[in-house]
């Protein structure tokens, strides 16, 4: 066992060095090389997991950090190569189990595949969520040993998964995927009611799901097709059958934009597109096909200039009096200086008059 511990310790600098090379490849847009080396690193980590953990599991946090770093490089490389649909499949293949994938890597991969409309996300998330037990309403423990890499917190002397990390995956599955993207509110509500979750979190999720369902129902009730049907504006064939072409045309116009809803859900989940600093936010203004983007900094500068203009215009008389008073003071100073300079009387005949005779010496 001591030899195994020494092997794990000596290999850690080499693995971190390979991870640095992966990140360098990624920064240099060498995505094929980055993905290949990251996959090799993850295979090595999974193969030598027991050696890296050590006897007492002291190396668990270090192992998790290495797997997370290499996994992030792999996910970003696959995305840049246009292979987003392969992310979760590739991760499952490398880690041999969905439950063994680091939570942070799983969340990013799932969100990227959801944004691209890739299939298979639901099955992967359900498999991950089913591999944890909620213990004493404090933490989540793995059903099998393969998920131990995610257990980076210690509670009651055991390595466990934090509640916040588990609930992050729950939000992606129930709110983002089932409710917002697929529109399956009843399965989402049913799953939340049966899942092992903290009581306050369950109530919050149910409240948000019911709110989303109410908004969806309201939008459907205001659909143009239903409104026209209620107003009997649809042309009838016989007494009961509506024109198929008319229904098809109205239905196409009223169909929701799945791609837009999908991207909007991801932006809402991660809060993207809204900078923290107020001056860097922007406002989009549309005039037909013309689009104008104004930053809050420019708007503030324009308001200050407009305020200065109104202040100057309102106080113009006082400003004119001040300028005249200063000009008059300057004029008086120049006149006084001029008078002082030429006030000394000079005898114009002093140049032609002979000098006074000196008295003779005795």
Coordinates of N, CA and C in Angstrom, one line a residue, residues 190-299:
X190 N -44.6 15.7 -11.0 CA -44.7 14.3 -10.4 C -43.3 13.9 -9.9
X191 N -42.3 14.2 -10.7 CA -40.9 13.8 -10.2 C -40.5 14.5 -9.0
X192 N -40.8 15.8 -9.0 CA -40.4 16.7 -7.8 C -41.1 16.2 -6.6
X193 N -42.4 15.9 -6.7 CA -43.1 15.4 -5.5 C -42.6 14.1 -4.9
X194 N -42.1 13.2 -5.8 CA -41.6 11.9 -5.3 C -40.1 11.9 -5.0
X195 N -39.3 12.9 -5.5 CA -37.9 12.9 -5.3 C -37.5 13.2 -3.9
X196 N -36.4 12.7 -3.5 CA -35.8 12.9 -2.1 C -35.1 14.2 -2.1
X197 N -35.9 15.3 -1.7 CA -35.4 16.7 -1.7 C -35.7 17.3 -0.4
X198 N -34.9 18.4 0.0 CA -35.3 19.1 1.1 C -36.7 19.7 1.0
X199 N -37.4 19.8 2.1 CA -38.8 20.3 2.0 C -38.9 21.7 1.4
X200 N -38.1 22.6 1.9 CA -38.2 24.0 1.3 C -37.8 24.0 -0.2
X201 N -36.9 23.2 -0.6 CA -36.5 23.2 -2.0 C -37.6 22.6 -2.8
X202 N -38.3 21.5 -2.3 CA -39.4 20.9 -3.0 C -40.5 21.9 -3.2
X203 N -40.8 22.7 -2.1 CA -41.9 23.6 -2.2 C -41.6 24.7 -3.2
X204 N -40.3 25.2 -3.2 CA -39.9 26.2 -4.2 C -40.0 25.7 -5.6
X205 N -39.5 24.5 -5.9 CA -39.6 23.9 -7.2 C -41.0 23.8 -7.7
X206 N -41.9 23.3 -6.8 CA -43.3 23.1 -7.2 C -44.0 24.5 -7.5
X207 N -43.6 25.5 -6.7 CA -44.2 26.8 -6.9 C -43.8 27.4 -8.3
X208 N -42.5 27.2 -8.6 CA -42.0 27.7 -9.9 C -42.6 26.9 -11.0
X209 N -42.7 25.6 -10.9 CA -43.3 24.8 -11.9 C -44.8 25.2 -12.2
X210 N -45.5 25.4 -11.1 CA -46.9 25.8 -11.2 C -47.0 27.1 -11.9
X211 N -46.1 28.0 -11.5 CA -46.1 29.4 -12.2 C -45.8 29.3 -13.7
X212 N -44.8 28.4 -14.0 CA -44.5 28.3 -15.5 C -45.7 27.6 -16.2
X213 N -46.4 26.7 -15.5 CA -47.5 26.0 -16.2 C -48.7 27.0 -16.3
X214 N -48.9 27.9 -15.4 CA -49.9 28.9 -15.5 C -49.7 29.9 -16.7
X215 N -48.4 30.3 -16.8 CA -48.0 31.2 -17.9 C -48.2 30.5 -19.2
X216 N -47.9 29.2 -19.3 CA -48.1 28.4 -20.5 C -49.5 28.3 -20.9
X217 N -50.3 28.0 -19.9 CA -51.8 27.8 -20.1 C -52.4 29.1 -20.6
X218 N -51.9 30.3 -20.0 CA -52.5 31.6 -20.4 C -52.1 31.9 -21.8
X219 N -50.9 31.6 -22.2 CA -50.5 31.9 -23.6 C -51.2 31.0 -24.6
X220 N -51.5 29.7 -24.2 CA -52.3 28.9 -25.1 C -53.7 29.3 -25.2
X221 N -54.3 29.8 -24.1 CA -55.7 30.3 -24.1 C -55.8 31.6 -25.0
X222 N -54.7 32.3 -25.1 CA -54.7 33.5 -26.0 C -54.2 33.2 -27.4
X223 N -54.1 32.0 -27.8 CA -53.6 31.6 -29.1 C -54.6 32.1 -30.2
X224 N -54.0 32.6 -31.3 CA -54.9 33.2 -32.3 C -55.9 32.1 -32.9
X225 N -55.5 30.9 -33.0 CA -56.4 29.8 -33.5 C -57.6 29.6 -32.6
X226 N -57.3 29.5 -31.3 CA -58.5 29.3 -30.4 C -59.4 30.5 -30.4
X227 N -58.8 31.7 -30.5 CA -59.6 32.9 -30.5 C -60.5 32.9 -31.7
X228 N -59.9 32.6 -32.9 CA -60.7 32.6 -34.1 C -61.8 31.5 -34.1
X229 N -61.5 30.3 -33.5 CA -62.5 29.3 -33.4 C -63.6 29.7 -32.5
X230 N -63.3 30.4 -31.4 CA -64.3 30.8 -30.4 C -65.2 31.9 -31.1
X231 N -64.6 32.7 -31.9 CA -65.4 33.8 -32.6 C -66.1 33.3 -33.8
X232 N -65.9 32.0 -34.2 CA -66.6 31.5 -35.4 C -66.1 32.2 -36.6
X233 N -64.8 32.5 -36.7 CA -64.3 33.2 -37.8 C -63.6 32.2 -38.8
X234 N -63.6 30.9 -38.5 CA -63.1 29.9 -39.3 C -64.1 29.5 -40.4
X235 N -63.8 29.5 -41.7 CA -64.7 29.0 -42.7 C -65.1 27.6 -42.5
X236 N -66.4 27.3 -42.5 CA -66.9 26.0 -42.3 C -67.2 25.2 -43.6
X237 N -67.0 23.9 -43.5 CA -67.4 23.0 -44.6 C -68.5 22.1 -44.0
X238 N -69.6 22.2 -44.5 CA -70.8 21.6 -43.9 C -71.2 22.3 -42.7
X239 N -71.1 21.7 -41.5 CA -71.5 22.3 -40.3 C -70.4 22.2 -39.2
X240 N -69.4 21.2 -39.3 CA -68.5 21.0 -38.2 C -67.1 21.0 -38.6
X241 N -66.7 20.8 -39.9 CA -65.3 20.7 -40.3 C -64.7 22.0 -40.7
X242 N -63.6 22.4 -40.2 CA -62.9 23.6 -40.6 C -62.0 23.3 -41.7
X243 N -61.6 24.4 -42.4 CA -60.7 24.3 -43.6 C -59.3 23.9 -43.1
X244 N -58.8 22.8 -43.6 CA -57.5 22.3 -43.2 C -56.4 23.2 -43.5
X245 N -56.4 23.9 -44.6 CA -55.4 24.8 -45.0 C -55.4 26.0 -44.1
X246 N -56.6 26.5 -43.7 CA -56.6 27.6 -42.8 C -56.1 27.3 -41.4
X247 N -56.4 26.1 -40.9 CA -55.9 25.7 -39.6 C -54.4 25.5 -39.7
X248 N -53.9 24.9 -40.8 CA -52.5 24.7 -40.9 C -51.7 26.0 -40.9
X249 N -52.2 27.0 -41.7 CA -51.5 28.3 -41.8 C -51.5 29.1 -40.4
X250 N -52.7 29.0 -39.7 CA -52.7 29.7 -38.4 C -51.9 29.0 -37.4
X251 N -51.9 27.6 -37.5 CA -51.1 26.9 -36.5 C -49.6 27.1 -36.7
X252 N -49.1 27.2 -38.0 CA -47.7 27.5 -38.2 C -47.3 28.9 -37.7
X253 N -48.2 29.9 -37.8 CA -47.9 31.2 -37.3 C -47.9 31.2 -35.8
X254 N -48.7 30.4 -35.1 CA -48.8 30.4 -33.7 C -47.9 29.4 -33.0
X255 N -47.1 28.6 -33.8 CA -46.2 27.6 -33.2 C -45.1 28.3 -32.4
X256 N -44.7 27.8 -31.2 CA -43.6 28.5 -30.5 C -42.3 28.2 -31.1
X257 N -41.4 29.1 -30.9 CA -40.0 28.9 -31.4 C -39.2 28.1 -30.5
X258 N -39.0 26.8 -30.8 CA -38.3 25.9 -29.8 C -36.9 26.4 -29.6
X259 N -36.2 26.8 -30.7 CA -34.8 27.2 -30.5 C -34.7 28.4 -29.6
X260 N -35.6 29.3 -29.8 CA -35.5 30.6 -29.0 C -35.8 30.2 -27.5
X261 N -36.8 29.4 -27.3 CA -37.2 29.0 -25.9 C -36.0 28.2 -25.2
X262 N -35.3 27.4 -26.0 CA -34.2 26.6 -25.5 C -33.1 27.5 -25.0
X263 N -32.7 28.4 -25.9 CA -31.6 29.3 -25.6 C -32.0 30.3 -24.4
X264 N -33.2 30.7 -24.4 CA -33.7 31.6 -23.3 C -33.6 30.9 -22.0
X265 N -34.0 29.6 -22.0 CA -33.9 28.8 -20.7 C -32.5 28.7 -20.2
X266 N -31.5 28.5 -21.1 CA -30.1 28.4 -20.7 C -29.6 29.7 -20.2
X267 N -30.0 30.8 -20.8 CA -29.6 32.1 -20.4 C -30.2 32.5 -19.0
X268 N -31.4 32.1 -18.8 CA -32.0 32.3 -17.5 C -31.3 31.5 -16.4
X269 N -30.9 30.2 -16.7 CA -30.3 29.4 -15.8 C -29.0 29.9 -15.3
X270 N -28.1 30.4 -16.2 CA -26.8 30.9 -15.8 C -26.7 32.4 -15.8
X271 N -27.8 33.1 -16.0 CA -27.8 34.6 -15.9 C -26.8 35.3 -16.9
X272 N -26.7 34.7 -18.1 CA -25.7 35.3 -19.0 C -26.4 36.5 -19.7
X273 N -25.5 37.3 -20.2 CA -25.9 38.5 -21.0 C -26.3 39.7 -20.1
X274 N -26.2 39.6 -18.8 CA -26.5 40.7 -18.0 C -25.3 41.0 -17.1
X275 N -24.4 41.9 -17.5 CA -23.3 42.3 -16.7 C -23.6 42.8 -15.4
X276 N -22.7 42.6 -14.4 CA -23.0 43.0 -13.0 C -22.9 44.5 -12.9
X277 N -22.0 45.1 -13.7 CA -21.7 46.6 -13.6 C -22.7 47.3 -14.4
X278 N -23.5 48.2 -13.9 CA -24.6 48.8 -14.5 C -24.2 49.6 -15.8
X279 N -23.1 50.3 -15.8 CA -22.7 51.1 -16.9 C -22.5 50.3 -18.2
X280 N -22.2 49.0 -18.0 CA -21.8 48.1 -19.2 C -23.1 47.4 -19.8
X281 N -24.2 47.6 -19.2 CA -25.4 47.1 -19.8 C -25.8 47.9 -21.0
X282 N -26.6 47.3 -21.9 CA -27.0 47.9 -23.1 C -28.5 47.8 -23.3
X283 N -29.0 48.7 -24.1 CA -30.4 48.8 -24.5 C -30.5 48.7 -26.0
X284 N -31.4 47.7 -26.4 CA -31.6 47.5 -27.8 C -32.9 48.3 -28.3
X285 N -32.8 49.1 -29.3 CA -33.9 49.8 -29.8 C -34.1 49.4 -31.3
X286 N -35.3 49.1 -31.7 CA -35.6 48.7 -33.0 C -36.5 49.6 -33.7
X287 N -36.2 50.0 -34.9 CA -37.1 50.9 -35.8 C -37.2 50.1 -37.1
X288 N -38.2 49.2 -37.1 CA -38.4 48.4 -38.3 C -37.2 47.4 -38.4
X289 N -36.5 47.5 -39.5 CA -35.3 46.6 -39.7 C -34.0 47.2 -39.1
X290 N -34.1 48.4 -38.7 CA -33.0 49.1 -38.1 C -32.8 48.8 -36.6
X291 N -31.7 48.5 -36.2 CA -31.4 48.1 -34.8 C -30.3 49.0 -34.2
X292 N -30.6 49.6 -33.1 CA -29.6 50.5 -32.4 C -29.3 50.0 -31.0
X293 N -28.1 49.8 -30.7 CA -27.6 49.4 -29.4 C -27.0 50.5 -28.6
X294 N -27.6 50.9 -27.5 CA -27.1 52.0 -26.7 C -26.7 51.5 -25.3
X295 N -25.5 51.8 -25.0 CA -25.0 51.4 -23.6 C -25.5 52.4 -22.6
X296 N -25.6 52.0 -21.4 CA -26.1 52.9 -20.3 C -25.1 54.0 -20.1
X297 N -23.8 53.8 -20.3 CA -22.8 54.9 -20.2 C -23.1 56.0 -21.1
X298 N -23.4 55.7 -22.4 CA -23.6 56.7 -23.4 C -24.9 57.5 -23.0
X299 N -25.9 56.7 -22.6 CA -27.2 57.4 -22.2 C -27.0 58.3 -21.0

